Structures are given as C-alpha cells and as structure tokens.
C-alpha cells in the first residue's frame, strides 16, 4: 500500500497543463505589448471622458477653460503694458535726451564757426567776450558729443553708426580749433594768410563736422520718431484676448442658466464687471497713448525740426555774409542765399504759430519775425555797400550792433533772431517731452490693475460656482 501511494505521488497531475497555459508566452507580438502598455492609460482616458459627459464634469471643464482664458488674457495684457511702460521710460530718459544732445551738438558747432569768423571782420584784436563765447560753444559741443555716446548705452540705438559719427566729430574738433587758432595768431600779427587759415578751418567745420553732426541728428531724431510711433500703436492682440475672455464669461453664464435655471450668479457677475473695467481701462490707456504719442507728438515735433533747421541755415548764412566781406566777393555767390534762409525761417515760424501751438510764446514768435525783417533790411544794405566798394560801411552794417544813423545792423538783428529761435526750439522740445511723458503716465498702473482684476475675476468665478459643485459632492 505504501509503495502504491508513492507511485501515485510521483505521477504527473492531470491539471498541470493549466499552469503552463497561464504562463505568458516568451515571444509576444508588438501589438500585444502595445495593447498591454496603453490599456491602463486608455482606461483612465475613457473614465475622464465619461466623467466629462456628466454635469459635474462639464462644470469643472468649463471652469478650467474659463480660468485659463482669464489668466492668459490678463497676463498677456499686463506683460505687454509693462513692456511698453519700460520702453516709454527708456525713451523719456535716454533716447530723447540723446536726440536733444545731437541737436545741441550741431547748433553749438555751427554757432562756434559763426562766432569765430565774425571776429575776423571786427577791427582790432578779438574781445574777451567773443573768445569766451567761442570757447563756450566748443565746450558745449564736446559735452553734447559725450552725452550722445552715453545715450547709446541705455537707448539701444544703432551704436556702431552713431559712435562712428561722434568719434569723427571728436577727432575733427582739435583740428578745427588748431586751424582757427593759427588764423587768429596770424590776424594779430597782421599776416594776410590768416584768412586762408580761417577759410580752411571753416571748410573743416562745414564739410566734415557739420555734415557728420547733421547725419547724427537725423539718425537720433528718426529713432525717437520711430520708437514713438511703435509704442503708440494700439495693442490689438492683448485687447482682443481680454474681449475673448469676457465673451467666455458671458457664454458660461448662459450655459449655467440653461443647466441650473438660475439667471444670475453673483461670482460670475462680479468677474464680468471686473473684466469689463479692465478692458475699458486698457482701451482708454491705449487711446491716450495713441493721441499723445503719435498725433500730438507729430504736431509738436514738426515745428521743432523746422526751427532747428532754420536756425542752422541762419547761422550758415551769417557765416556766408562774413566770408563775402573777407573775400570781397558778391553776396549772391554764397552757397546758401539769404532768400532761401528767409523762407526757411518764415516757414518754421508759421509752423510754430499754427494751432495747436502748445507752450510756444506768441511774443517770442513776433520778436523773431521782427528780427528776421530787420536782418533782411540789413542784408540788403550790406549787399549794396559791398557791391559798391564801400567796405568800411559794409563792415559797420555787418558787425556793429549800434551803427551810424541811417544804417541797419545785421549783427544786432541776427543775434536777436538767433536768441528767439533758440527759445522757440526749447519750448517746442518741452512740448514734445510733455506728450511723451503723457503717454508714459497713461500706461502707469495699467499692468498691475489688469493683473489684479484678472486674479479677482478668477477668484470670483470659483466662489460663485462653489454652491453648484457642492450639489454633486
């Protein structure tokens, strides 16, 4: 019996094949492996889809989409407005002052050349007053050139081109000053070669220094105008995002009314009001920036540009008058005729007096017109006396601020005109800066306000939907 039992134990079991069937095959197909890999995730996705088809699932899905839409719209507008405000700040504190320094550079160089050449037609040695005025103009030009270089660091301007122009001007200033000093030395010694030195220095100023300064001024002026135009454009994309978020809010309330038959949800109403305020605030800020930064800025910049060009034309014309006397040549042979300068200054004054005039002083405009007419009268006398060979009388008309009775004073009229144009240029620049600052003020606090309204809107919709969610918990 014991032996028989041992034989039974050693015999294979009849159901052992079941264990073999349950064992996984060693060589499974890729399809089987893929099915085993994605079965779990697909089952989870199916459950999520099944949940979304239910009312609480639709409610949560709507809230998530609405939350993302509100956050995306609010953050986009906030970041865009913050970037615009930062760019406006750079424009006010770096780019525009750099352009003004370029303007100061070109006017100071032109004024220095005019003062230097004027001393050659005056009898005797140059006065200390004239020397101080000349050195002051050169110093202002040097300081302005350094300020332009400093402005390129903060404003992100075309560094290479601007640096090239400024460095060339800085290299030419000692050359010009050296030639002019030689001319003055020879003048004191009574050598006729002084006129040649003076003519050479003036050629360096006009053909090289003023040419580079004009190009530099145009570059910086265009940069301010282009940057102002770019920053004044309406922010259509961020604004459309806020409008889309508001539409989503309204559609969500319609859906809630259809599902729960309740017309008003205080949380959603509060969120709608806050988003509406954010849209209105951002829209008003964009309109204010467009009005101040583009339309009004263009109106203010036109007189500034025209008066700057007119003042430079007047300075060059004054230098041409002096050269005509020194060379004993006809005034009509000069490069820039007086009639062209007269028209240029008249157009600039007309532009400055045209509405809206801003802070431009009408008395200053009237003074400039009167001085221009007096200079015209003096120039006519100067041309007549010079053409008639009356050189002593021509010198008196050209240089004496208090000539004999019956003679006009070109020096007095020009000085009065130059001072008036300088004052008008300063007032026009102040108008431009006020419009830029107004654009900057319009963007202040908008970024933070939109972000705050967005956060409160998100909080409001979740507080408003809390009771509906509790019904399914």
Short mmCIF file of C-alpha atoms in Angstrom, two decimals:
data_model
loop_
_atom_site.label_atom_id
_atom_site.label_comp_id
_atom_site.label_asym_id
_atom_site.label_seq_id
_atom_site.Cartn_x
_atom_site.Cartn_y
_atom_site.Cartn_z
CA UNK A 1 0.00 0.00 0.00
CA UNK A 2 2.84 2.33 0.84
CA UNK A 3 4.51 1.54 -2.43
CA UNK A 4 1.29 2.19 -4.36
CA UNK A 5 0.83 5.57 -2.68
CA UNK A 6 4.38 6.58 -3.60
CA UNK A 7 3.70 5.75 -7.23
CA UNK A 8 0.60 7.93 -7.22
CA UNK A 9 2.54 10.88 -5.75
CA UNK A 10 5.25 10.64 -8.39
CA UNK A 11 2.76 10.55 -11.28
CA UNK A 12 2.10 13.89 -13.09
CA UNK A 13 -1.01 15.73 -12.08
CA UNK A 14 -3.82 15.86 -14.60
CA UNK A 15 -4.31 19.71 -14.25
CA UNK A 16 -0.65 20.71 -14.54
CA UNK A 17 -1.26 21.88 -18.09
CA UNK A 18 -3.40 24.69 -16.72
CA UNK A 19 -0.36 26.29 -15.07
CA UNK A 20 1.50 26.07 -18.33
CA UNK A 21 -1.32 27.78 -20.20
CA UNK A 22 -1.44 30.59 -17.66
CA UNK A 23 2.24 31.33 -18.09
CA UNK A 24 2.88 34.20 -20.52
CA UNK A 25 4.48 33.25 -23.79
CA UNK A 26 8.08 34.27 -24.16
CA UNK A 27 7.70 35.73 -27.68
CA UNK A 28 4.82 38.21 -27.62
CA UNK A 29 3.95 40.33 -30.63
CA UNK A 30 4.44 44.11 -30.72
CA UNK A 31 0.72 44.57 -30.97
CA UNK A 32 0.20 42.67 -27.73
CA UNK A 33 2.90 44.66 -25.98
CA UNK A 34 1.39 47.95 -27.18
CA UNK A 35 -2.05 46.89 -26.04
CA UNK A 36 -0.72 45.95 -22.62
CA UNK A 37 1.18 49.28 -22.39
CA UNK A 38 -1.71 51.56 -23.29
CA UNK A 39 -4.55 49.64 -21.72
CA UNK A 40 -4.18 51.42 -18.39
CA UNK A 41 -3.90 54.97 -19.77
CA UNK A 42 -6.71 54.38 -22.25
CA UNK A 43 -8.90 53.13 -19.46
CA UNK A 44 -8.09 56.29 -17.49
CA UNK A 45 -8.85 58.49 -20.51
CA UNK A 46 -12.14 56.69 -21.03
CA UNK A 47 -13.09 57.32 -17.43
CA UNK A 48 -12.20 61.01 -17.78
CA UNK A 49 -14.31 61.28 -20.92
CA UNK A 50 -17.18 59.54 -19.21
CA UNK A 51 -16.86 61.98 -16.32
CA UNK A 52 -16.79 64.98 -18.65
CA UNK A 53 -20.09 63.91 -20.18
CA UNK A 54 -21.71 64.27 -16.78
CA UNK A 55 -22.97 67.58 -15.43
CA UNK A 56 -20.27 67.96 -12.73
CA UNK A 57 -17.63 67.02 -15.30
CA UNK A 58 -18.90 69.64 -17.72
CA UNK A 59 -18.99 72.15 -14.89
CA UNK A 60 -15.37 71.52 -13.90
CA UNK A 61 -14.23 71.52 -17.54
CA UNK A 62 -15.92 74.85 -18.13
CA UNK A 63 -14.30 76.32 -15.02
CA UNK A 64 -10.83 75.13 -16.02
CA UNK A 65 -11.16 76.53 -19.55
CA UNK A 66 -12.55 79.79 -18.24
CA UNK A 67 -9.78 80.09 -15.65
CA UNK A 68 -7.07 79.51 -18.24
CA UNK A 69 -8.68 82.01 -20.63
CA UNK A 70 -8.87 84.71 -17.95
CA UNK A 71 -5.31 84.15 -16.76
CA UNK A 72 -3.90 84.08 -20.30
CA UNK A 73 -5.69 87.28 -21.31
CA UNK A 74 -4.84 89.16 -18.13
CA UNK A 75 -1.19 88.13 -18.01
CA UNK A 76 -0.73 88.91 -21.71
CA UNK A 77 -2.13 92.43 -21.35
CA UNK A 78 -0.22 93.02 -18.12
CA UNK A 79 3.13 91.95 -19.56
CA UNK A 80 2.59 93.87 -22.79
CA UNK A 81 1.66 97.05 -20.96
CA UNK A 82 4.60 96.65 -18.56
CA UNK A 83 6.98 96.25 -21.52
CA UNK A 84 5.50 99.35 -23.15
CA UNK A 85 5.90 101.35 -19.96
CA UNK A 86 9.53 100.27 -19.67
CA UNK A 87 10.19 101.24 -23.30
CA UNK A 88 8.50 104.61 -22.71
CA UNK A 89 10.74 105.18 -19.71
CA UNK A 90 13.83 104.49 -21.82
CA UNK A 91 12.52 106.87 -24.48
CA UNK A 92 11.97 109.68 -21.95
CA UNK A 93 15.23 109.24 -20.05
CA UNK A 94 17.67 108.09 -22.74
CA UNK A 95 16.57 108.20 -26.38
CA UNK A 96 15.01 111.67 -26.43
CA UNK A 97 17.81 113.30 -24.37
CA UNK A 98 20.31 111.70 -26.76
CA UNK A 99 18.49 113.28 -29.70
CA UNK A 100 18.49 116.63 -27.92
CA UNK A 101 22.22 116.29 -27.30
CA UNK A 102 22.72 115.68 -31.03
CA UNK A 103 20.73 118.87 -31.67
CA UNK A 104 22.87 120.77 -29.18
CA UNK A 105 25.99 119.39 -30.86
CA UNK A 106 25.10 120.62 -34.34
CA UNK A 107 23.89 124.05 -33.21
CA UNK A 108 26.94 124.56 -30.96
CA UNK A 109 29.34 123.68 -33.77
CA UNK A 110 27.58 126.00 -36.19
CA UNK A 111 27.48 128.78 -33.62
CA UNK A 112 31.18 128.37 -32.84
CA UNK A 113 32.05 128.74 -36.52
CA UNK A 114 29.84 131.81 -36.84
CA UNK A 115 31.41 133.48 -33.79
CA UNK A 116 34.95 132.65 -34.91
CA UNK A 117 34.51 134.04 -38.40
CA UNK A 118 32.78 137.15 -37.06
CA UNK A 119 35.89 138.15 -35.12
CA UNK A 120 37.90 138.45 -38.34
CA UNK A 121 35.91 141.37 -39.69
CA UNK A 122 35.92 143.31 -36.44
CA UNK A 123 38.67 145.92 -36.10
CA UNK A 124 41.43 145.20 -33.62
CA UNK A 125 42.09 142.11 -31.53
CA UNK A 126 39.19 139.82 -30.67
CA UNK A 127 37.49 140.81 -27.46
CA UNK A 128 37.47 138.60 -24.41
CA UNK A 129 33.70 138.36 -24.71
CA UNK A 130 33.95 136.89 -28.21
CA UNK A 131 36.66 134.46 -27.13
CA UNK A 132 34.57 133.27 -24.20
CA UNK A 133 31.54 132.78 -26.45
CA UNK A 134 33.62 130.77 -28.89
CA UNK A 135 35.12 128.55 -26.18
CA UNK A 136 31.71 128.11 -24.58
CA UNK A 137 30.25 126.89 -27.88
CA UNK A 138 33.13 124.44 -28.37
CA UNK A 139 32.77 123.17 -24.79
CA UNK A 140 29.04 122.65 -25.29
CA UNK A 141 29.76 120.69 -28.46
CA UNK A 142 32.25 118.44 -26.66
CA UNK A 143 29.84 117.81 -23.78
CA UNK A 144 26.97 117.12 -26.19
CA UNK A 145 29.08 114.60 -28.11
CA UNK A 146 29.86 112.73 -24.90
CA UNK A 147 26.19 112.74 -23.92
CA UNK A 148 25.26 111.21 -27.28
CA UNK A 149 27.72 108.38 -26.66
CA UNK A 150 26.29 107.83 -23.18
CA UNK A 151 22.77 107.73 -24.62
CA UNK A 152 23.59 104.86 -26.97
CA UNK A 153 24.27 102.60 -23.99
CA UNK A 154 20.80 102.98 -22.48
CA UNK A 155 18.66 103.55 -25.55
CA UNK A 156 19.80 100.58 -27.60
CA UNK A 157 20.43 102.80 -30.57
CA UNK A 158 22.42 101.99 -33.70
CA UNK A 159 25.64 102.01 -31.72
CA UNK A 160 28.18 101.46 -34.50
CA UNK A 161 26.87 104.17 -36.78
CA UNK A 162 26.37 106.73 -34.03
CA UNK A 163 29.75 106.02 -32.45
CA UNK A 164 31.46 106.39 -35.82
CA UNK A 165 29.92 109.81 -36.38
CA UNK A 166 30.59 111.07 -32.86
CA UNK A 167 34.20 109.85 -32.84
CA UNK A 168 34.82 111.51 -36.20
CA UNK A 169 33.46 114.79 -34.85
CA UNK A 170 35.58 114.47 -31.72
CA UNK A 171 38.68 113.91 -33.85
CA UNK A 172 37.90 116.95 -36.00
CA UNK A 173 37.30 119.37 -33.11
CA UNK A 174 41.04 119.72 -32.26
CA UNK A 175 41.87 120.06 -35.97
CA UNK A 176 39.31 122.83 -36.36
CA UNK A 177 40.37 124.60 -33.17
CA UNK A 178 44.04 124.41 -34.19
CA UNK A 179 43.43 125.90 -37.62
CA UNK A 180 41.27 128.64 -36.13
CA UNK A 181 43.94 129.46 -33.55
CA UNK A 182 46.55 129.76 -36.28
CA UNK A 183 44.24 132.07 -38.15
CA UNK A 184 43.80 134.27 -35.07
CA UNK A 185 47.54 134.32 -34.41
CA UNK A 186 48.28 135.45 -37.94
CA UNK A 187 45.50 138.02 -37.71
CA UNK A 188 47.10 139.55 -34.62
CA UNK A 189 50.40 139.67 -36.49
CA UNK A 190 48.72 141.29 -39.49
CA UNK A 191 49.50 138.45 -41.89
CA UNK A 192 47.01 138.10 -44.78
CA UNK A 193 47.43 134.32 -44.59
CA UNK A 194 45.07 134.41 -41.60
CA UNK A 195 42.11 134.48 -43.97
CA UNK A 196 43.36 131.28 -45.63
CA UNK A 197 43.67 129.53 -42.27
CA UNK A 198 40.25 130.75 -41.26
CA UNK A 199 38.78 129.56 -44.55
CA UNK A 200 40.40 126.12 -44.09
CA UNK A 201 39.04 125.76 -40.57
CA UNK A 202 35.58 126.79 -41.72
CA UNK A 203 35.74 124.20 -44.52
CA UNK A 204 36.58 121.51 -41.96
CA UNK A 205 33.58 122.63 -39.94
CA UNK A 206 31.11 122.78 -42.81
CA UNK A 207 32.17 119.89 -44.99
CA UNK A 208 33.08 117.37 -42.30
CA UNK A 209 31.93 118.29 -38.82
CA UNK A 210 28.54 119.80 -39.62
CA UNK A 211 27.90 117.09 -42.21
CA UNK A 212 28.52 114.35 -39.64
CA UNK A 213 26.58 116.26 -37.00
CA UNK A 214 23.61 116.64 -39.34
CA UNK A 215 23.65 112.92 -40.13
CA UNK A 216 23.88 112.15 -36.42
CA UNK A 217 21.00 114.48 -35.62
CA UNK A 218 18.83 112.90 -38.31
CA UNK A 219 19.60 109.40 -37.01
CA UNK A 220 18.67 110.21 -33.42
CA UNK A 221 15.62 112.25 -34.45
CA UNK A 222 14.32 109.41 -36.62
CA UNK A 223 14.94 106.96 -33.81
CA UNK A 224 12.78 108.98 -31.43
CA UNK A 225 10.02 109.31 -34.04
CA UNK A 226 10.12 105.61 -34.97
CA UNK A 227 10.12 104.49 -31.35
CA UNK A 228 7.24 106.82 -30.53
CA UNK A 229 5.24 105.56 -33.48
CA UNK A 230 5.86 101.94 -32.47
CA UNK A 231 4.89 102.49 -28.85
CA UNK A 232 1.78 104.47 -29.79
CA UNK A 233 0.22 101.66 -31.80
CA UNK A 234 -2.91 100.15 -30.20
CA UNK A 235 -2.36 96.78 -28.53
CA UNK A 236 -4.96 94.92 -30.57
CA UNK A 237 -3.84 91.37 -29.71
CA UNK A 238 -3.86 91.72 -25.89
CA UNK A 239 -7.10 93.71 -26.05
CA UNK A 240 -8.73 91.03 -28.18
CA UNK A 241 -7.64 88.47 -25.58
CA UNK A 242 -9.45 90.40 -22.85
CA UNK A 243 -12.55 90.69 -25.04
CA UNK A 244 -12.44 86.95 -25.75
CA UNK A 245 -12.20 86.23 -22.02
CA UNK A 246 -15.23 88.45 -21.43
CA UNK A 247 -17.17 86.59 -24.12
CA UNK A 248 -16.27 83.27 -22.50
CA UNK A 249 -17.61 84.62 -19.21
CA UNK A 250 -20.92 85.57 -20.81
CA UNK A 251 -21.25 82.22 -22.60
CA UNK A 252 -20.51 80.41 -19.34
CA UNK A 253 -23.33 82.29 -17.61
CA UNK A 254 -25.72 81.39 -20.42
CA UNK A 255 -24.77 77.73 -20.05
CA UNK A 256 -25.24 77.90 -16.27
CA UNK A 257 -28.69 79.39 -16.76
CA UNK A 258 -29.69 76.60 -19.16
CA UNK A 259 -28.42 73.85 -16.85
CA UNK A 260 -29.43 75.15 -13.42
CA UNK A 261 -32.26 77.52 -14.42
CA UNK A 262 -30.80 80.34 -12.38
CA UNK A 263 -30.31 83.57 -14.22
CA UNK A 264 -27.76 85.33 -12.04
CA UNK A 265 -24.56 84.15 -10.42
CA UNK A 266 -23.02 86.78 -8.21
CA UNK A 267 -19.49 85.47 -8.64
CA UNK A 268 -19.72 85.47 -12.43
CA UNK A 269 -21.37 88.89 -12.45
CA UNK A 270 -18.54 90.30 -10.31
CA UNK A 271 -15.95 88.73 -12.62
CA UNK A 272 -17.72 90.15 -15.68
CA UNK A 273 -17.76 93.65 -14.18
CA UNK A 274 -14.08 93.49 -13.27
CA UNK A 275 -13.04 92.23 -16.70
CA UNK A 276 -15.15 94.96 -18.29
CA UNK A 277 -13.37 97.56 -16.15
CA UNK A 278 -10.00 96.09 -17.17
CA UNK A 279 -10.94 96.28 -20.86
CA UNK A 280 -12.14 99.89 -20.56
CA UNK A 281 -9.05 100.91 -18.59
CA UNK A 282 -6.67 99.29 -21.08
CA UNK A 283 -8.59 100.73 -24.04
CA UNK A 284 -8.54 104.26 -22.62
CA UNK A 285 -4.81 103.92 -21.91
CA UNK A 286 -4.18 102.78 -25.49
CA UNK A 287 -6.19 105.68 -26.88
CA UNK A 288 -4.37 108.17 -24.66
CA UNK A 289 -1.00 106.79 -25.75
CA UNK A 290 -2.03 106.96 -29.41
CA UNK A 291 -3.33 110.52 -29.06
CA UNK A 292 -0.38 111.88 -27.08
CA UNK A 293 2.34 109.70 -28.52
CA UNK A 294 1.53 109.77 -32.20
CA UNK A 295 -0.84 112.52 -33.23
CA UNK A 296 0.16 115.25 -30.76
CA UNK A 297 3.83 114.26 -30.81
CA UNK A 298 3.96 114.61 -34.59
CA UNK A 299 2.37 118.05 -34.36
CA UNK A 300 4.91 119.15 -31.76
CA UNK A 301 7.94 117.61 -33.48
CA UNK A 302 7.33 119.35 -36.81
CA UNK A 303 7.98 122.92 -35.51
CA UNK A 304 10.97 121.67 -33.52
CA UNK A 305 12.59 120.10 -36.58
CA UNK A 306 11.82 123.06 -38.84
CA UNK A 307 13.11 125.65 -36.37
CA UNK A 308 16.27 123.64 -35.77
CA UNK A 309 16.96 123.52 -39.50
CA UNK A 310 16.07 127.20 -39.83
CA UNK A 311 18.47 128.20 -37.06
CA UNK A 312 21.30 126.24 -38.67
CA UNK A 313 20.50 127.84 -42.03
CA UNK A 314 20.62 131.27 -40.40
CA UNK A 315 23.99 130.53 -38.80
CA UNK A 316 25.45 129.35 -42.10
CA UNK A 317 24.03 132.36 -43.91
CA UNK A 318 25.61 134.65 -41.31
CA UNK A 319 28.96 132.92 -41.93
CA UNK A 320 28.49 133.33 -45.69
CA UNK A 321 27.98 137.07 -45.20
CA UNK A 322 31.26 137.29 -43.31
CA UNK A 323 33.14 135.30 -45.96
CA UNK A 324 31.71 137.53 -48.65
CA UNK A 325 33.17 140.56 -46.86
CA UNK A 326 36.56 138.96 -46.20
CA UNK A 327 36.94 137.74 -49.77
CA UNK A 328 35.47 140.92 -51.27
CA UNK A 329 33.02 138.87 -53.29
CA UNK A 330 29.38 139.30 -54.17
CA UNK A 331 26.87 138.07 -51.58
CA UNK A 332 24.94 136.32 -54.34
CA UNK A 333 27.87 133.92 -54.85
CA UNK A 334 27.42 132.29 -51.45
CA UNK A 335 26.26 128.69 -51.22
CA UNK A 336 23.14 129.42 -49.21
CA UNK A 337 21.36 132.55 -50.39
CA UNK A 338 19.69 134.84 -47.95
CA UNK A 339 16.31 134.47 -49.62
CA UNK A 340 16.34 130.71 -49.03
CA UNK A 341 17.16 131.27 -45.38
CA UNK A 342 14.44 133.90 -45.08
CA UNK A 343 11.87 131.46 -46.48
CA UNK A 344 13.11 128.64 -44.22
CA UNK A 345 12.84 130.76 -41.07
CA UNK A 346 9.43 132.11 -42.10
CA UNK A 347 8.06 128.59 -42.64
CA UNK A 348 9.40 127.49 -39.28
CA UNK A 349 7.76 130.44 -37.53
CA UNK A 350 4.49 129.76 -39.35
CA UNK A 351 4.63 126.14 -38.18
CA UNK A 352 5.34 127.23 -34.61
CA UNK A 353 2.41 129.64 -34.58
CA UNK A 354 -0.07 127.21 -36.17
CA UNK A 355 -2.58 125.62 -33.74
CA UNK A 356 -2.17 123.73 -31.54
CA UNK A 357 0.70 125.97 -30.51
CA UNK A 358 1.33 124.28 -27.17
CA UNK A 359 3.52 126.38 -24.92
CA UNK A 360 5.07 128.39 -27.77
CA UNK A 361 5.25 132.04 -26.75
CA UNK A 362 3.49 134.25 -29.36
CA UNK A 363 5.56 137.24 -28.25
CA UNK A 364 8.73 135.28 -28.97
CA UNK A 365 7.42 134.41 -32.44
CA UNK A 366 6.61 138.07 -33.09
CA UNK A 367 10.09 139.05 -31.92
CA UNK A 368 11.65 136.51 -34.27
CA UNK A 369 9.64 137.80 -37.22
CA UNK A 370 10.63 141.38 -36.46
CA UNK A 371 14.29 140.40 -36.14
CA UNK A 372 14.10 138.49 -39.43
CA UNK A 373 12.72 141.53 -41.22
CA UNK A 374 15.43 143.73 -39.68
CA UNK A 375 18.08 141.26 -40.79
CA UNK A 376 16.59 141.29 -44.29
CA UNK A 377 16.86 145.08 -44.38
CA UNK A 378 20.43 144.99 -43.06
CA UNK A 379 21.41 142.29 -45.55
CA UNK A 380 20.09 144.42 -48.41
CA UNK A 381 22.20 147.39 -47.22
CA UNK A 382 25.21 145.12 -46.77
CA UNK A 383 24.90 143.76 -50.31
CA UNK A 384 24.56 147.27 -51.73
CA UNK A 385 27.53 148.73 -49.86
CA UNK A 386 29.72 145.70 -50.55
CA UNK A 387 28.80 145.72 -54.23
CA UNK A 388 29.53 149.47 -54.39
CA UNK A 389 33.00 149.05 -52.89
CA UNK A 390 32.11 150.77 -49.60
CA UNK A 391 33.91 148.20 -47.47
CA UNK A 392 34.09 150.30 -44.30
CA UNK A 393 30.35 150.87 -44.40
CA UNK A 394 29.76 147.19 -45.15
CA UNK A 395 31.84 146.22 -42.10
CA UNK A 396 29.81 148.60 -39.95
CA UNK A 397 26.50 147.23 -41.21
CA UNK A 398 27.65 143.64 -40.76
CA UNK A 399 29.37 143.78 -37.36
CA UNK A 400 28.42 146.94 -35.45
CA UNK A 401 25.42 146.43 -33.12
CA UNK A 402 25.00 150.23 -32.97
CA UNK A 403 25.90 151.61 -36.41
CA UNK A 404 25.65 155.22 -37.57
CA UNK A 405 22.30 156.80 -38.17
CA UNK A 406 20.63 155.56 -41.31
CA UNK A 407 22.43 152.21 -41.27
CA UNK A 408 20.87 148.91 -40.28
CA UNK A 409 22.65 146.45 -38.00
CA UNK A 410 22.98 142.91 -39.32
CA UNK A 411 24.76 141.82 -36.14
CA UNK A 412 22.02 143.05 -33.82
CA UNK A 413 19.21 141.62 -35.95
CA UNK A 414 20.92 138.24 -36.32
CA UNK A 415 21.68 137.98 -32.60
CA UNK A 416 18.10 138.79 -31.74
CA UNK A 417 16.79 136.25 -34.27
CA UNK A 418 19.15 133.53 -33.05
CA UNK A 419 18.11 134.08 -29.43
CA UNK A 420 14.43 133.95 -30.38
CA UNK A 421 14.86 130.74 -32.38
CA UNK A 422 16.80 129.20 -29.51
CA UNK A 423 13.96 129.98 -27.12
CA UNK A 424 11.32 128.63 -29.51
CA UNK A 425 13.30 125.43 -30.02
CA UNK A 426 13.46 124.94 -26.27
CA UNK A 427 9.70 125.45 -25.95
CA UNK A 428 8.96 123.04 -28.80
CA UNK A 429 11.18 120.42 -27.23
CA UNK A 430 9.32 120.86 -23.96
CA UNK A 431 6.04 120.26 -25.81
CA UNK A 432 7.40 117.02 -27.26
CA UNK A 433 8.59 115.80 -23.89
CA UNK A 434 5.22 116.61 -22.33
CA UNK A 435 3.47 114.42 -24.90
CA UNK A 436 5.95 111.59 -24.30
CA UNK A 437 5.51 111.91 -20.54
CA UNK A 438 1.73 111.97 -21.01
CA UNK A 439 1.99 108.68 -22.88
CA UNK A 440 4.11 107.28 -20.07
CA UNK A 441 1.58 108.42 -17.47
CA UNK A 442 -1.23 106.78 -19.45
CA UNK A 443 0.49 103.40 -19.16
CA UNK A 444 1.29 103.68 -15.47
CA UNK A 445 -0.63 101.36 -13.14
CA UNK A 446 -2.41 99.65 -16.05
CA UNK A 447 -0.29 96.50 -15.91
CA UNK A 448 -0.83 96.00 -12.18
CA UNK A 449 -4.51 96.88 -12.36
CA UNK A 450 -5.26 94.43 -15.17
CA UNK A 451 -3.39 91.67 -13.36
CA UNK A 452 -5.28 92.40 -10.13
CA UNK A 453 -8.66 92.44 -11.87
CA UNK A 454 -7.81 89.15 -13.56
CA UNK A 455 -6.89 87.47 -10.28
CA UNK A 456 -10.05 88.76 -8.60
CA UNK A 457 -12.14 87.57 -11.56
CA UNK A 458 -10.74 84.05 -11.28
CA UNK A 459 -11.39 84.03 -7.55
CA UNK A 460 -14.93 85.33 -8.08
CA UNK A 461 -15.97 82.65 -10.58
CA UNK A 462 -14.74 79.85 -8.30
CA UNK A 463 -16.53 81.36 -5.33
CA UNK A 464 -19.64 81.77 -7.45
CA UNK A 465 -19.65 78.17 -8.66
CA UNK A 466 -18.92 76.70 -5.24
CA UNK A 467 -22.59 76.04 -4.38
CA UNK A 468 -23.26 74.30 -7.69
CA UNK A 469 -20.29 72.00 -7.12
CA UNK A 470 -21.46 71.13 -3.61
CA UNK A 471 -24.67 69.72 -5.04
CA UNK A 472 -22.68 66.84 -6.54
CA UNK A 473 -20.39 66.14 -3.60
#
